[in-house]
Amino acid sequence: MNTFLLVMAAVILATVALGVIRVIRGPSRSDRAVAVQLLATGGMAAILLGGSAVGSQGAIDTSLILAVLAPFLMTAVSRERRTRHRGTAERTPGSQRVEPGAEARVHGGGA
């Protein structure tokens, strides 16, 4: 039974490794957000399976901590990606791209 649990933990870790690739190369933010959730869920499952296989009581506590921190991780990844892809021009909701200082030129002010 312990061998089966360790093999299943390895399969889940392989799935988590594929999720890391999706976080890095994901075509959209939603793909990255789902992959981050996969990392947290898969990590919890692998820790619980591995801990059960070797008889570790701390595995439950560790996976619960990971479950609590997972939403914060997803928020941090989505905010980091949003600020990294924001260049010199900012996009406002429902509008076209606005270059810094463009409003002053349109209204006759500025240098």
PDB file of N, CA and C in Angstrom:
ATOM      1  N   MET A   1       0.817  -1.200   0.000  1.00  0.00           N
ATOM      2  CA  MET A   1       0.000   0.000   0.000  1.00  0.00           C
ATOM      3  C   MET A   1       0.861   1.264   0.000  1.00  0.00           C
ATOM      4  N   ASN A   2       1.974   1.245   0.748  1.00  0.00           N
ATOM      5  CA  ASN A   2       2.845   2.412   0.790  1.00  0.00           C
ATOM      6  C   ASN A   2       3.441   2.717  -0.581  1.00  0.00           C
ATOM      7  N   THR A   3       3.774   1.657  -1.339  1.00  0.00           N
ATOM      8  CA  THR A   3       4.323   1.861  -2.672  1.00  0.00           C
ATOM      9  C   THR A   3       3.294   2.532  -3.581  1.00  0.00           C
ATOM     10  N   PHE A   4       2.056   2.099  -3.481  1.00  0.00           N
ATOM     11  CA  PHE A   4       0.993   2.696  -4.287  1.00  0.00           C
ATOM     12  C   PHE A   4       0.832   4.181  -3.953  1.00  0.00           C
ATOM     13  N   LEU A   5       0.846   4.519  -2.680  1.00  0.00           N
ATOM     14  CA  LEU A   5       0.710   5.919  -2.285  1.00  0.00           C
ATOM     15  C   LEU A   5       1.870   6.767  -2.803  1.00  0.00           C
ATOM     16  N   LEU A   6       3.084   6.227  -2.739  1.00  0.00           N
ATOM     17  CA  LEU A   6       4.239   6.972  -3.236  1.00  0.00           C
ATOM     18  C   LEU A   6       4.190   7.138  -4.754  1.00  0.00           C
ATOM     19  N   VAL A   7       3.715   6.107  -5.473  1.00  0.00           N
ATOM     20  CA  VAL A   7       3.586   6.218  -6.928  1.00  0.00           C
ATOM     21  C   VAL A   7       2.538   7.276  -7.277  1.00  0.00           C
ATOM     22  N   MET A   8       1.425   7.291  -6.555  1.00  0.00           N
ATOM     23  CA  MET A   8       0.387   8.295  -6.819  1.00  0.00           C
ATOM     24  C   MET A   8       0.898   9.711  -6.496  1.00  0.00           C
ATOM     25  N   ALA A   9       1.697   9.831  -5.447  1.00  0.00           N
ATOM     26  CA  ALA A   9       2.288  11.138  -5.126  1.00  0.00           C
ATOM     27  C   ALA A   9       3.217  11.588  -6.252  1.00  0.00           C
ATOM     28  N   ALA A  10       3.971  10.657  -6.836  1.00  0.00           N
ATOM     29  CA  ALA A  10       4.861  10.994  -7.953  1.00  0.00           C
ATOM     30  C   ALA A  10       4.068  11.410  -9.189  1.00  0.00           C
ATOM     31  N   VAL A  11       2.944  10.749  -9.447  1.00  0.00           N
ATOM     32  CA  VAL A  11       2.099  11.118 -10.590  1.00  0.00           C
ATOM     33  C   VAL A  11       1.535  12.524 -10.393  1.00  0.00           C
ATOM     34  N   ILE A  12       1.102  12.820  -9.193  1.00  0.00           N
ATOM     35  CA  ILE A  12       0.574  14.160  -8.910  1.00  0.00           C
ATOM     36  C   ILE A  12       1.668  15.205  -9.031  1.00  0.00           C
ATOM     37  N   LEU A  13       2.871  14.897  -8.573  1.00  0.00           N
ATOM     38  CA  LEU A  13       3.982  15.843  -8.717  1.00  0.00           C
ATOM     39  C   LEU A  13       4.335  16.078 -10.185  1.00  0.00           C
ATOM     40  N   ALA A  14       4.197  15.057 -11.025  1.00  0.00           N
ATOM     41  CA  ALA A  14       4.425  15.245 -12.460  1.00  0.00           C
ATOM     42  C   ALA A  14       3.381  16.192 -13.045  1.00  0.00           C
ATOM     43  N   THR A  15       2.140  16.061 -12.600  1.00  0.00           N
ATOM     44  CA  THR A  15       1.089  16.966 -13.046  1.00  0.00           C
ATOM     45  C   THR A  15       1.379  18.390 -12.582  1.00  0.00           C
ATOM     46  N   VAL A  16       1.862  18.528 -11.371  1.00  0.00           N
ATOM     47  CA  VAL A  16       2.216  19.847 -10.848  1.00  0.00           C
ATOM     48  C   VAL A  16       3.363  20.450 -11.663  1.00  0.00           C
ATOM     49  N   ALA A  17       4.322  19.631 -12.082  1.00  0.00           N
ATOM     50  CA  ALA A  17       5.425  20.131 -12.908  1.00  0.00           C
ATOM     51  C   ALA A  17       4.907  20.669 -14.239  1.00  0.00           C
ATOM     52  N   LEU A  18       3.929  20.005 -14.820  1.00  0.00           N
ATOM     53  CA  LEU A  18       3.310  20.524 -16.045  1.00  0.00           C
ATOM     54  C   LEU A  18       2.587  21.841 -15.770  1.00  0.00           C
ATOM     55  N   GLY A  19       2.023  21.966 -14.580  1.00  0.00           N
ATOM     56  CA  GLY A  19       1.369  23.214 -14.194  1.00  0.00           C
ATOM     57  C   GLY A  19       2.350  24.363 -14.079  1.00  0.00           C
ATOM     58  N   VAL A  20       3.577  24.084 -13.651  1.00  0.00           N
ATOM     59  CA  VAL A  20       4.601  25.130 -13.567  1.00  0.00           C
ATOM     60  C   VAL A  20       4.900  25.673 -14.960  1.00  0.00           C
ATOM     61  N   ILE A  21       4.949  24.785 -15.939  1.00  0.00           N
ATOM     62  CA  ILE A  21       5.162  25.226 -17.320  1.00  0.00           C
ATOM     63  C   ILE A  21       4.017  26.128 -17.762  1.00  0.00           C
ATOM     64  N   ARG A  22       2.794  25.784 -17.385  1.00  0.00           N
ATOM     65  CA  ARG A  22       1.635  26.598 -17.761  1.00  0.00           C
ATOM     66  C   ARG A  22       1.679  27.966 -17.074  1.00  0.00           C
ATOM     67  N   VAL A  23       2.168  28.016 -15.839  1.00  0.00           N
ATOM     68  CA  VAL A  23       2.284  29.307 -15.152  1.00  0.00           C
ATOM     69  C   VAL A  23       3.287  30.199 -15.872  1.00  0.00           C
ATOM     70  N   ILE A  24       4.380  29.617 -16.319  1.00  0.00           N
ATOM     71  CA  ILE A  24       5.428  30.397 -16.976  1.00  0.00           C
ATOM     72  C   ILE A  24       5.017  30.808 -18.389  1.00  0.00           C
ATOM     73  N   ARG A  25       4.456  29.885 -19.154  1.00  0.00           N
ATOM     74  CA  ARG A  25       4.186  30.153 -20.569  1.00  0.00           C
ATOM     75  C   ARG A  25       2.716  30.326 -20.900  1.00  0.00           C
ATOM     76  N   GLY A  26       1.841  30.360 -19.913  1.00  0.00           N
ATOM     77  CA  GLY A  26       0.404  30.431 -20.172  1.00  0.00           C
ATOM     78  C   GLY A  26       0.031  31.572 -21.087  1.00  0.00           C
ATOM     79  N   PRO A  27      -0.864  31.327 -22.035  1.00  0.00           N
ATOM     80  CA  PRO A  27      -1.224  32.396 -22.958  1.00  0.00           C
ATOM     81  C   PRO A  27      -2.079  33.497 -22.328  1.00  0.00           C
ATOM     82  N   SER A  28      -2.740  33.217 -21.232  1.00  0.00           N
ATOM     83  CA  SER A  28      -3.589  34.247 -20.633  1.00  0.00           C
ATOM     84  C   SER A  28      -3.481  34.200 -19.115  1.00  0.00           C
ATOM     85  N   ARG A  29      -3.983  35.247 -18.486  1.00  0.00           N
ATOM     86  CA  ARG A  29      -3.963  35.306 -17.019  1.00  0.00           C
ATOM     87  C   ARG A  29      -4.825  34.229 -16.410  1.00  0.00           C
ATOM     88  N   SER A  30      -5.936  33.920 -17.044  1.00  0.00           N
ATOM     89  CA  SER A  30      -6.811  32.894 -16.470  1.00  0.00           C
ATOM     90  C   SER A  30      -6.135  31.530 -16.496  1.00  0.00           C
ATOM     91  N   ASP A  31      -5.361  31.230 -17.542  1.00  0.00           N
ATOM     92  CA  ASP A  31      -4.611  29.978 -17.568  1.00  0.00           C
ATOM     93  C   ASP A  31      -3.600  29.936 -16.426  1.00  0.00           C
ATOM     94  N   ARG A  32      -2.950  31.049 -16.193  1.00  0.00           N
ATOM     95  CA  ARG A  32      -1.972  31.099 -15.112  1.00  0.00           C
ATOM     96  C   ARG A  32      -2.630  30.962 -13.742  1.00  0.00           C
ATOM     97  N   ALA A  33      -3.783  31.580 -13.575  1.00  0.00           N
ATOM     98  CA  ALA A  33      -4.475  31.495 -12.287  1.00  0.00           C
ATOM     99  C   ALA A  33      -4.913  30.066 -11.993  1.00  0.00           C
ATOM    100  N   VAL A  34      -5.435  29.394 -13.002  1.00  0.00           N
ATOM    101  CA  VAL A  34      -5.855  28.001 -12.816  1.00  0.00           C
ATOM    102  C   VAL A  34      -4.640  27.115 -12.531  1.00  0.00           C
ATOM    103  N   ALA A  35      -3.522  27.387 -13.205  1.00  0.00           N
ATOM    104  CA  ALA A  35      -2.315  26.602 -12.964  1.00  0.00           C
ATOM    105  C   ALA A  35      -1.778  26.816 -11.555  1.00  0.00           C
ATOM    106  N   VAL A  36      -1.883  28.026 -11.038  1.00  0.00           N
ATOM    107  CA  VAL A  36      -1.446  28.283  -9.659  1.00  0.00           C
ATOM    108  C   VAL A  36      -2.310  27.502  -8.677  1.00  0.00           C
ATOM    109  N   GLN A  37      -3.608  27.474  -8.932  1.00  0.00           N
ATOM    110  CA  GLN A  37      -4.491  26.670  -8.077  1.00  0.00           C
ATOM    111  C   GLN A  37      -4.138  25.190  -8.176  1.00  0.00           C
ATOM    112  N   LEU A  38      -3.776  24.728  -9.387  1.00  0.00           N
ATOM    113  CA  LEU A  38      -3.338  23.346  -9.562  1.00  0.00           C
ATOM    114  C   LEU A  38      -2.089  23.069  -8.744  1.00  0.00           C
ATOM    115  N   LEU A  39      -1.152  24.022  -8.733  1.00  0.00           N
ATOM    116  CA  LEU A  39       0.067  23.841  -7.946  1.00  0.00           C
ATOM    117  C   LEU A  39      -0.253  23.650  -6.470  1.00  0.00           C
ATOM    118  N   ALA A  40      -1.142  24.478  -5.954  1.00  0.00           N
ATOM    119  CA  ALA A  40      -1.479  24.386  -4.536  1.00  0.00           C
ATOM    120  C   ALA A  40      -2.227  23.091  -4.225  1.00  0.00           C
ATOM    121  N   THR A  41      -3.207  22.766  -5.044  1.00  0.00           N
ATOM    122  CA  THR A  41      -3.993  21.558  -4.797  1.00  0.00           C
ATOM    123  C   THR A  41      -3.144  20.303  -4.973  1.00  0.00           C
ATOM    124  N   GLY A  42      -2.351  20.277  -6.033  1.00  0.00           N
ATOM    125  CA  GLY A  42      -1.472  19.130  -6.262  1.00  0.00           C
ATOM    126  C   GLY A  42      -0.415  18.997  -5.186  1.00  0.00           C
ATOM    127  N   GLY A  43       0.108  20.127  -4.736  1.00  0.00           N
ATOM    128  CA  GLY A  43       1.081  20.074  -3.651  1.00  0.00           C
ATOM    129  C   GLY A  43       0.493  19.511  -2.374  1.00  0.00           C
ATOM    130  N   MET A  44      -0.736  19.932  -2.060  1.00  0.00           N
ATOM    131  CA  MET A  44      -1.403  19.389  -0.873  1.00  0.00           C
ATOM    132  C   MET A  44      -1.611  17.893  -1.005  1.00  0.00           C
ATOM    133  N   ALA A  45      -2.075  17.458  -2.169  1.00  0.00           N
ATOM    134  CA  ALA A  45      -2.333  16.030  -2.371  1.00  0.00           C
ATOM    135  C   ALA A  45      -1.043  15.217  -2.282  1.00  0.00           C
ATOM    136  N   ALA A  46       0.023  15.706  -2.897  1.00  0.00           N
ATOM    137  CA  ALA A  46       1.295  14.982  -2.856  1.00  0.00           C
ATOM    138  C   ALA A  46       1.851  14.908  -1.439  1.00  0.00           C
ATOM    139  N   ILE A  47       1.721  15.990  -0.688  1.00  0.00           N
ATOM    140  CA  ILE A  47       2.199  15.978   0.700  1.00  0.00           C
ATOM    141  C   ILE A  47       1.390  14.995   1.535  1.00  0.00           C
ATOM    142  N   LEU A  48       0.078  15.001   1.366  1.00  0.00           N
ATOM    143  CA  LEU A  48      -0.753  14.067   2.134  1.00  0.00           C
ATOM    144  C   LEU A  48      -0.467  12.615   1.769  1.00  0.00           C
ATOM    145  N   LEU A  49      -0.337  12.312   0.472  1.00  0.00           N
ATOM    146  CA  LEU A  49      -0.048  10.936   0.063  1.00  0.00           C
ATOM    147  C   LEU A  49       1.333  10.486   0.540  1.00  0.00           C
ATOM    148  N   GLY A  50       2.327  11.355   0.344  1.00  0.00           N
ATOM    149  CA  GLY A  50       3.675  11.003   0.795  1.00  0.00           C
ATOM    150  C   GLY A  50       3.756  10.865   2.307  1.00  0.00           C
ATOM    151  N   GLY A  51       3.081  11.762   3.017  1.00  0.00           N
ATOM    152  CA  GLY A  51       3.068  11.677   4.475  1.00  0.00           C
ATOM    153  C   GLY A  51       2.364  10.430   4.977  1.00  0.00           C
ATOM    154  N   SER A  52       1.287  10.037   4.311  1.00  0.00           N
ATOM    155  CA  SER A  52       0.589   8.813   4.694  1.00  0.00           C
ATOM    156  C   SER A  52       1.439   7.583   4.417  1.00  0.00           C
ATOM    157  N   ALA A  53       2.202   7.616   3.331  1.00  0.00           N
ATOM    158  CA  ALA A  53       3.036   6.469   2.972  1.00  0.00           C
ATOM    159  C   ALA A  53       4.157   6.255   3.975  1.00  0.00           C
ATOM    160  N   VAL A  54       4.730   7.325   4.498  1.00  0.00           N
ATOM    161  CA  VAL A  54       5.853   7.176   5.422  1.00  0.00           C
ATOM    162  C   VAL A  54       5.433   7.311   6.880  1.00  0.00           C
ATOM    163  N   GLY A  55       4.149   7.626   7.111  1.00  0.00           N
ATOM    164  CA  GLY A  55       3.643   7.718   8.480  1.00  0.00           C
ATOM    165  C   GLY A  55       3.957   9.028   9.179  1.00  0.00           C
ATOM    166  N   SER A  56       4.052  10.101   8.433  1.00  0.00           N
ATOM    167  CA  SER A  56       4.358  11.407   9.005  1.00  0.00           C
ATOM    168  C   SER A  56       3.078  12.104   9.455  1.00  0.00           C
ATOM    169  N   GLN A  57       3.027  12.515  10.718  1.00  0.00           N
ATOM    170  CA  GLN A  57       1.862  13.230  11.234  1.00  0.00           C
ATOM    171  C   GLN A  57       1.878  14.703  10.831  1.00  0.00           C
ATOM    172  N   GLY A  58       3.036  15.242  10.528  1.00  0.00           N
ATOM    173  CA  GLY A  58       3.149  16.644  10.152  1.00  0.00           C
ATOM    174  C   GLY A  58       2.647  16.941   8.751  1.00  0.00           C
ATOM    175  N   ALA A  59       2.390  15.907   7.957  1.00  0.00           N
ATOM    176  CA  ALA A  59       1.929  16.118   6.579  1.00  0.00           C
ATOM    177  C   ALA A  59       0.568  16.789   6.551  1.00  0.00           C
ATOM    178  N   ILE A  60      -0.299  16.459   7.470  1.00  0.00           N
ATOM    179  CA  ILE A  60      -1.635  17.065   7.500  1.00  0.00           C
ATOM    180  C   ILE A  60      -1.514  18.553   7.826  1.00  0.00           C
ATOM    181  N   ASP A  61      -0.685  18.881   8.816  1.00  0.00           N
ATOM    182  CA  ASP A  61      -0.494  20.290   9.168  1.00  0.00           C
ATOM    183  C   ASP A  61       0.115  21.080   8.015  1.00  0.00           C
ATOM    184  N   THR A  62       1.097  20.491   7.356  1.00  0.00           N
ATOM    185  CA  THR A  62       1.746  21.165   6.237  1.00  0.00           C
ATOM    186  C   THR A  62       0.772  21.406   5.096  1.00  0.00           C
ATOM    187  N   SER A  63      -0.046  20.420   4.782  1.00  0.00           N
ATOM    188  CA  SER A  63      -1.003  20.598   3.680  1.00  0.00           C
ATOM    189  C   SER A  63      -2.089  21.606   4.048  1.00  0.00           C
ATOM    190  N   LEU A  64      -2.467  21.674   5.311  1.00  0.00           N
ATOM    191  CA  LEU A  64      -3.443  22.687   5.721  1.00  0.00           C
ATOM    192  C   LEU A  64      -2.869  24.095   5.610  1.00  0.00           C
ATOM    193  N   ILE A  65      -1.601  24.259   5.945  1.00  0.00           N
ATOM    194  CA  ILE A  65      -0.952  25.567   5.791  1.00  0.00           C
ATOM    195  C   ILE A  65      -0.911  25.953   4.324  1.00  0.00           C
ATOM    196  N   LEU A  66      -0.598  24.994   3.465  1.00  0.00           N
ATOM    197  CA  LEU A  66      -0.591  25.261   2.034  1.00  0.00           C
ATOM    198  C   LEU A  66      -1.979  25.631   1.524  1.00  0.00           C
ATOM    199  N   ALA A  67      -2.999  24.985   2.072  1.00  0.00           N
ATOM    200  CA  ALA A  67      -4.378  25.311   1.675  1.00  0.00           C
ATOM    201  C   ALA A  67      -4.753  26.732   2.080  1.00  0.00           C
ATOM    202  N   VAL A  68      -4.270  27.187   3.211  1.00  0.00           N
ATOM    203  CA  VAL A  68      -4.565  28.545   3.668  1.00  0.00           C
ATOM    204  C   VAL A  68      -3.804  29.579   2.833  1.00  0.00           C
ATOM    205  N   LEU A  69      -2.568  29.258   2.448  1.00  0.00           N
ATOM    206  CA  LEU A  69      -1.744  30.210   1.717  1.00  0.00           C
ATOM    207  C   LEU A  69      -2.022  30.236   0.214  1.00  0.00           C
ATOM    208  N   ALA A  70      -2.703  29.250  -0.322  1.00  0.00           N
ATOM    209  CA  ALA A  70      -2.933  29.154  -1.767  1.00  0.00           C
ATOM    210  C   ALA A  70      -3.663  30.365  -2.357  1.00  0.00           C
ATOM    211  N   PRO A  71      -4.722  30.861  -1.752  1.00  0.00           N
ATOM    212  CA  PRO A  71      -5.373  32.051  -2.338  1.00  0.00           C
ATOM    213  C   PRO A  71      -4.465  33.278  -2.372  1.00  0.00           C
ATOM    214  N   PHE A  72      -3.615  33.424  -1.365  1.00  0.00           N
ATOM    215  CA  PHE A  72      -2.682  34.546  -1.361  1.00  0.00           C
ATOM    216  C   PHE A  72      -1.649  34.399  -2.477  1.00  0.00           C
ATOM    217  N   LEU A  73      -1.230  33.164  -2.731  1.00  0.00           N
ATOM    218  CA  LEU A  73      -0.284  32.907  -3.807  1.00  0.00           C
ATOM    219  C   LEU A  73      -0.902  33.274  -5.154  1.00  0.00           C
ATOM    220  N   MET A  74      -2.154  32.899  -5.359  1.00  0.00           N
ATOM    221  CA  MET A  74      -2.822  33.212  -6.617  1.00  0.00           C
ATOM    222  C   MET A  74      -2.965  34.724  -6.797  1.00  0.00           C
ATOM    223  N   THR A  75      -3.307  35.420  -5.728  1.00  0.00           N
ATOM    224  CA  THR A  75      -3.429  36.871  -5.798  1.00  0.00           C
ATOM    225  C   THR A  75      -2.088  37.513  -6.117  1.00  0.00           C
ATOM    226  N   ALA A  76      -1.038  37.037  -5.494  1.00  0.00           N
ATOM    227  CA  ALA A  76       0.295  37.605  -5.733  1.00  0.00           C
ATOM    228  C   ALA A  76       0.739  37.381  -7.172  1.00  0.00           C
ATOM    229  N   VAL A  77       0.501  36.204  -7.710  1.00  0.00           N
ATOM    230  CA  VAL A  77       0.900  35.920  -9.091  1.00  0.00           C
ATOM    231  C   VAL A  77       0.124  36.786 -10.058  1.00  0.00           C
ATOM    232  N   SER A  78      -1.175  36.931  -9.843  1.00  0.00           N
ATOM    233  CA  SER A  78      -1.968  37.727 -10.779  1.00  0.00           C
ATOM    234  C   SER A  78      -1.588  39.205 -10.700  1.00  0.00           C
ATOM    235  N   ARG A  79      -1.297  39.729  -9.514  1.00  0.00           N
ATOM    236  CA  ARG A  79      -0.886  41.131  -9.392  1.00  0.00           C
ATOM    237  C   ARG A  79       0.490  41.355  -9.995  1.00  0.00           C
ATOM    238  N   GLU A  80       1.400  40.418  -9.796  1.00  0.00           N
ATOM    239  CA  GLU A  80       2.751  40.552 -10.337  1.00  0.00           C
ATOM    240  C   GLU A  80       2.717  40.541 -11.852  1.00  0.00           C
ATOM    241  N   ARG A  81       1.937  39.681 -12.427  1.00  0.00           N
ATOM    242  CA  ARG A  81       1.832  39.628 -13.894  1.00  0.00           C
ATOM    243  C   ARG A  81       1.206  40.900 -14.442  1.00  0.00           C
ATOM    244  N   ARG A  82       0.210  41.424 -13.740  1.00  0.00           N
ATOM    245  CA  ARG A  82      -0.466  42.626 -14.209  1.00  0.00           C
ATOM    246  C   ARG A  82       0.482  43.821 -14.189  1.00  0.00           C
ATOM    247  N   THR A  83       1.283  43.969 -13.135  1.00  0.00           N
ATOM    248  CA  THR A  83       2.185  45.117 -13.054  1.00  0.00           C
ATOM    249  C   THR A  83       3.387  44.946 -13.972  1.00  0.00           C
ATOM    250  N   ARG A  84       3.810  43.734 -14.237  1.00  0.00           N
ATOM    251  CA  ARG A  84       4.950  43.516 -15.117  1.00  0.00           C
ATOM    252  C   ARG A  84       4.590  43.851 -16.559  1.00  0.00           C
ATOM    253  N   HIS A  85       3.386  43.537 -16.981  1.00  0.00           N
ATOM    254  CA  HIS A  85       2.992  43.772 -18.360  1.00  0.00           C
ATOM    255  C   HIS A  85       2.482  45.187 -18.593  1.00  0.00           C
ATOM    256  N   ARG A  86       2.392  45.972 -17.559  1.00  0.00           N
ATOM    257  CA  ARG A  86       1.980  47.371 -17.707  1.00  0.00           C
ATOM    258  C   ARG A  86       3.217  48.173 -18.079  1.00  0.00           C
ATOM    259  N   GLY A  87       3.219  48.749 -19.241  1.00  0.00           N
ATOM    260  CA  GLY A  87       4.384  49.484 -19.727  1.00  0.00           C
ATOM    261  C   GLY A  87       4.301  50.942 -19.351  1.00  0.00           C
ATOM    262  N   THR A  88       4.838  51.792 -20.230  1.00  0.00           N
ATOM    263  CA  THR A  88       4.787  53.220 -19.969  1.00  0.00           C
ATOM    264  C   THR A  88       3.391  53.763 -20.157  1.00  0.00           C
ATOM    265  N   ALA A  89       2.614  53.114 -21.012  1.00  0.00           N
ATOM    266  CA  ALA A  89       1.231  53.547 -21.209  1.00  0.00           C
ATOM    267  C   ALA A  89       0.325  52.714 -20.325  1.00  0.00           C
ATOM    268  N   GLU A  90      -0.675  53.337 -19.768  1.00  0.00           N
ATOM    269  CA  GLU A  90      -1.609  52.634 -18.908  1.00  0.00           C
ATOM    270  C   GLU A  90      -2.936  52.489 -19.621  1.00  0.00           C
ATOM    271  N   ARG A  91      -3.627  51.421 -19.297  1.00  0.00           N
ATOM    272  CA  ARG A  91      -4.920  51.163 -19.889  1.00  0.00           C
ATOM    273  C   ARG A  91      -5.972  51.367 -18.807  1.00  0.00           C
ATOM    274  N   THR A  92      -6.944  52.186 -19.111  1.00  0.00           N
ATOM    275  CA  THR A  92      -8.035  52.401 -18.175  1.00  0.00           C
ATOM    276  C   THR A  92      -9.210  51.551 -18.613  1.00  0.00           C
ATOM    277  N   PRO A  93     -10.060  51.104 -17.687  1.00  0.00           N
ATOM    278  CA  PRO A  93     -11.172  50.224 -18.057  1.00  0.00           C
ATOM    279  C   PRO A  93     -12.089  50.886 -19.073  1.00  0.00           C
ATOM    280  N   GLY A  94     -12.356  50.182 -20.170  1.00  0.00           N
ATOM    281  CA  GLY A  94     -13.289  50.652 -21.175  1.00  0.00           C
ATOM    282  C   GLY A  94     -12.762  51.764 -22.055  1.00  0.00           C
ATOM    283  N   SER A  95     -11.445  51.959 -22.116  1.00  0.00           N
ATOM    284  CA  SER A  95     -10.918  53.052 -22.928  1.00  0.00           C
ATOM    285  C   SER A  95      -9.769  52.559 -23.783  1.00  0.00           C
ATOM    286  N   GLN A  96      -9.313  53.423 -24.650  1.00  0.00           N
ATOM    287  CA  GLN A  96      -8.158  53.138 -25.485  1.00  0.00           C
ATOM    288  C   GLN A  96      -6.893  53.371 -24.674  1.00  0.00           C
ATOM    289  N   ARG A  97      -5.779  53.016 -25.246  1.00  0.00           N
ATOM    290  CA  ARG A  97      -4.497  53.199 -24.594  1.00  0.00           C
ATOM    291  C   ARG A  97      -4.212  54.690 -24.428  1.00  0.00           C
ATOM    292  N   VAL A  98      -3.804  55.105 -23.236  1.00  0.00           N
ATOM    293  CA  VAL A  98      -3.555  56.514 -22.947  1.00  0.00           C
ATOM    294  C   VAL A  98      -2.079  56.678 -22.625  1.00  0.00           C
ATOM    295  N   GLU A  99      -1.387  57.450 -23.439  1.00  0.00           N
ATOM    296  CA  GLU A  99       0.023  57.719 -23.189  1.00  0.00           C
ATOM    297  C   GLU A  99       0.132  58.768 -22.089  1.00  0.00           C
ATOM    298  N   PRO A 100       1.147  58.702 -21.227  1.00  0.00           N
ATOM    299  CA  PRO A 100       1.319  59.722 -20.201  1.00  0.00           C
ATOM    300  C   PRO A 100       1.500  61.102 -20.839  1.00  0.00           C
ATOM    301  N   GLY A 101       0.757  62.067 -20.381  1.00  0.00           N
ATOM    302  CA  GLY A 101       0.837  63.418 -20.894  1.00  0.00           C
ATOM    303  C   GLY A 101      -0.057  63.672 -22.093  1.00  0.00           C
ATOM    304  N   ALA A 102      -0.740  62.658 -22.608  1.00  0.00           N
ATOM    305  CA  ALA A 102      -1.580  62.825 -23.793  1.00  0.00           C
ATOM    306  C   ALA A 102      -2.780  63.709 -23.495  1.00  0.00           C
ATOM    307  N   GLU A 103      -3.301  63.642 -22.280  1.00  0.00           N
ATOM    308  CA  GLU A 103      -4.460  64.465 -21.939  1.00  0.00           C
ATOM    309  C   GLU A 103      -4.097  65.947 -21.968  1.00  0.00           C
ATOM    310  N   ALA A 104      -2.890  66.290 -21.557  1.00  0.00           N
ATOM    311  CA  ALA A 104      -2.469  67.687 -21.559  1.00  0.00           C
ATOM    312  C   ALA A 104      -2.354  68.206 -22.996  1.00  0.00           C
ATOM    313  N   ARG A 105      -1.885  67.369 -23.920  1.00  0.00           N
ATOM    314  CA  ARG A 105      -1.772  67.776 -25.323  1.00  0.00           C
ATOM    315  C   ARG A 105      -3.141  67.966 -25.950  1.00  0.00           C
ATOM    316  N   VAL A 106      -4.092  67.089 -25.617  1.00  0.00           N
ATOM    317  CA  VAL A 106      -5.426  67.169 -26.191  1.00  0.00           C
ATOM    318  C   VAL A 106      -6.150  68.413 -25.705  1.00  0.00           C
ATOM    319  N   HIS A 107      -5.978  68.762 -24.449  1.00  0.00           N
ATOM    320  CA  HIS A 107      -6.682  69.904 -23.872  1.00  0.00           C
ATOM    321  C   HIS A 107      -5.917  71.215 -24.016  1.00  0.00           C
ATOM    322  N   GLY A 108      -4.828  71.213 -24.732  1.00  0.00           N
ATOM    323  CA  GLY A 108      -4.096  72.452 -24.975  1.00  0.00           C
ATOM    324  C   GLY A 108      -3.094  72.828 -23.909  1.00  0.00           C
ATOM    325  N   GLY A 109      -2.949  72.020 -22.891  1.00  0.00           N
ATOM    326  CA  GLY A 109      -2.008  72.353 -21.822  1.00  0.00           C
ATOM    327  C   GLY A 109      -0.709  71.592 -22.017  1.00  0.00           C
ATOM    328  N   GLY A 110       0.161  71.701 -21.097  1.00  0.00           N
ATOM    329  CA  GLY A 110       1.418  70.934 -21.112  1.00  0.00           C
ATOM    330  C   GLY A 110       2.479  71.634 -21.924  1.00  0.00           C
ATOM    331  N   ALA A 111       3.636  70.955 -22.045  1.00  0.00           N
ATOM    332  CA  ALA A 111       4.766  71.555 -22.725  1.00  0.00           C
ATOM    333  C   ALA A 111       4.731  71.363 -24.197  1.00  0.00           C
TER     334      ALA A 111
END
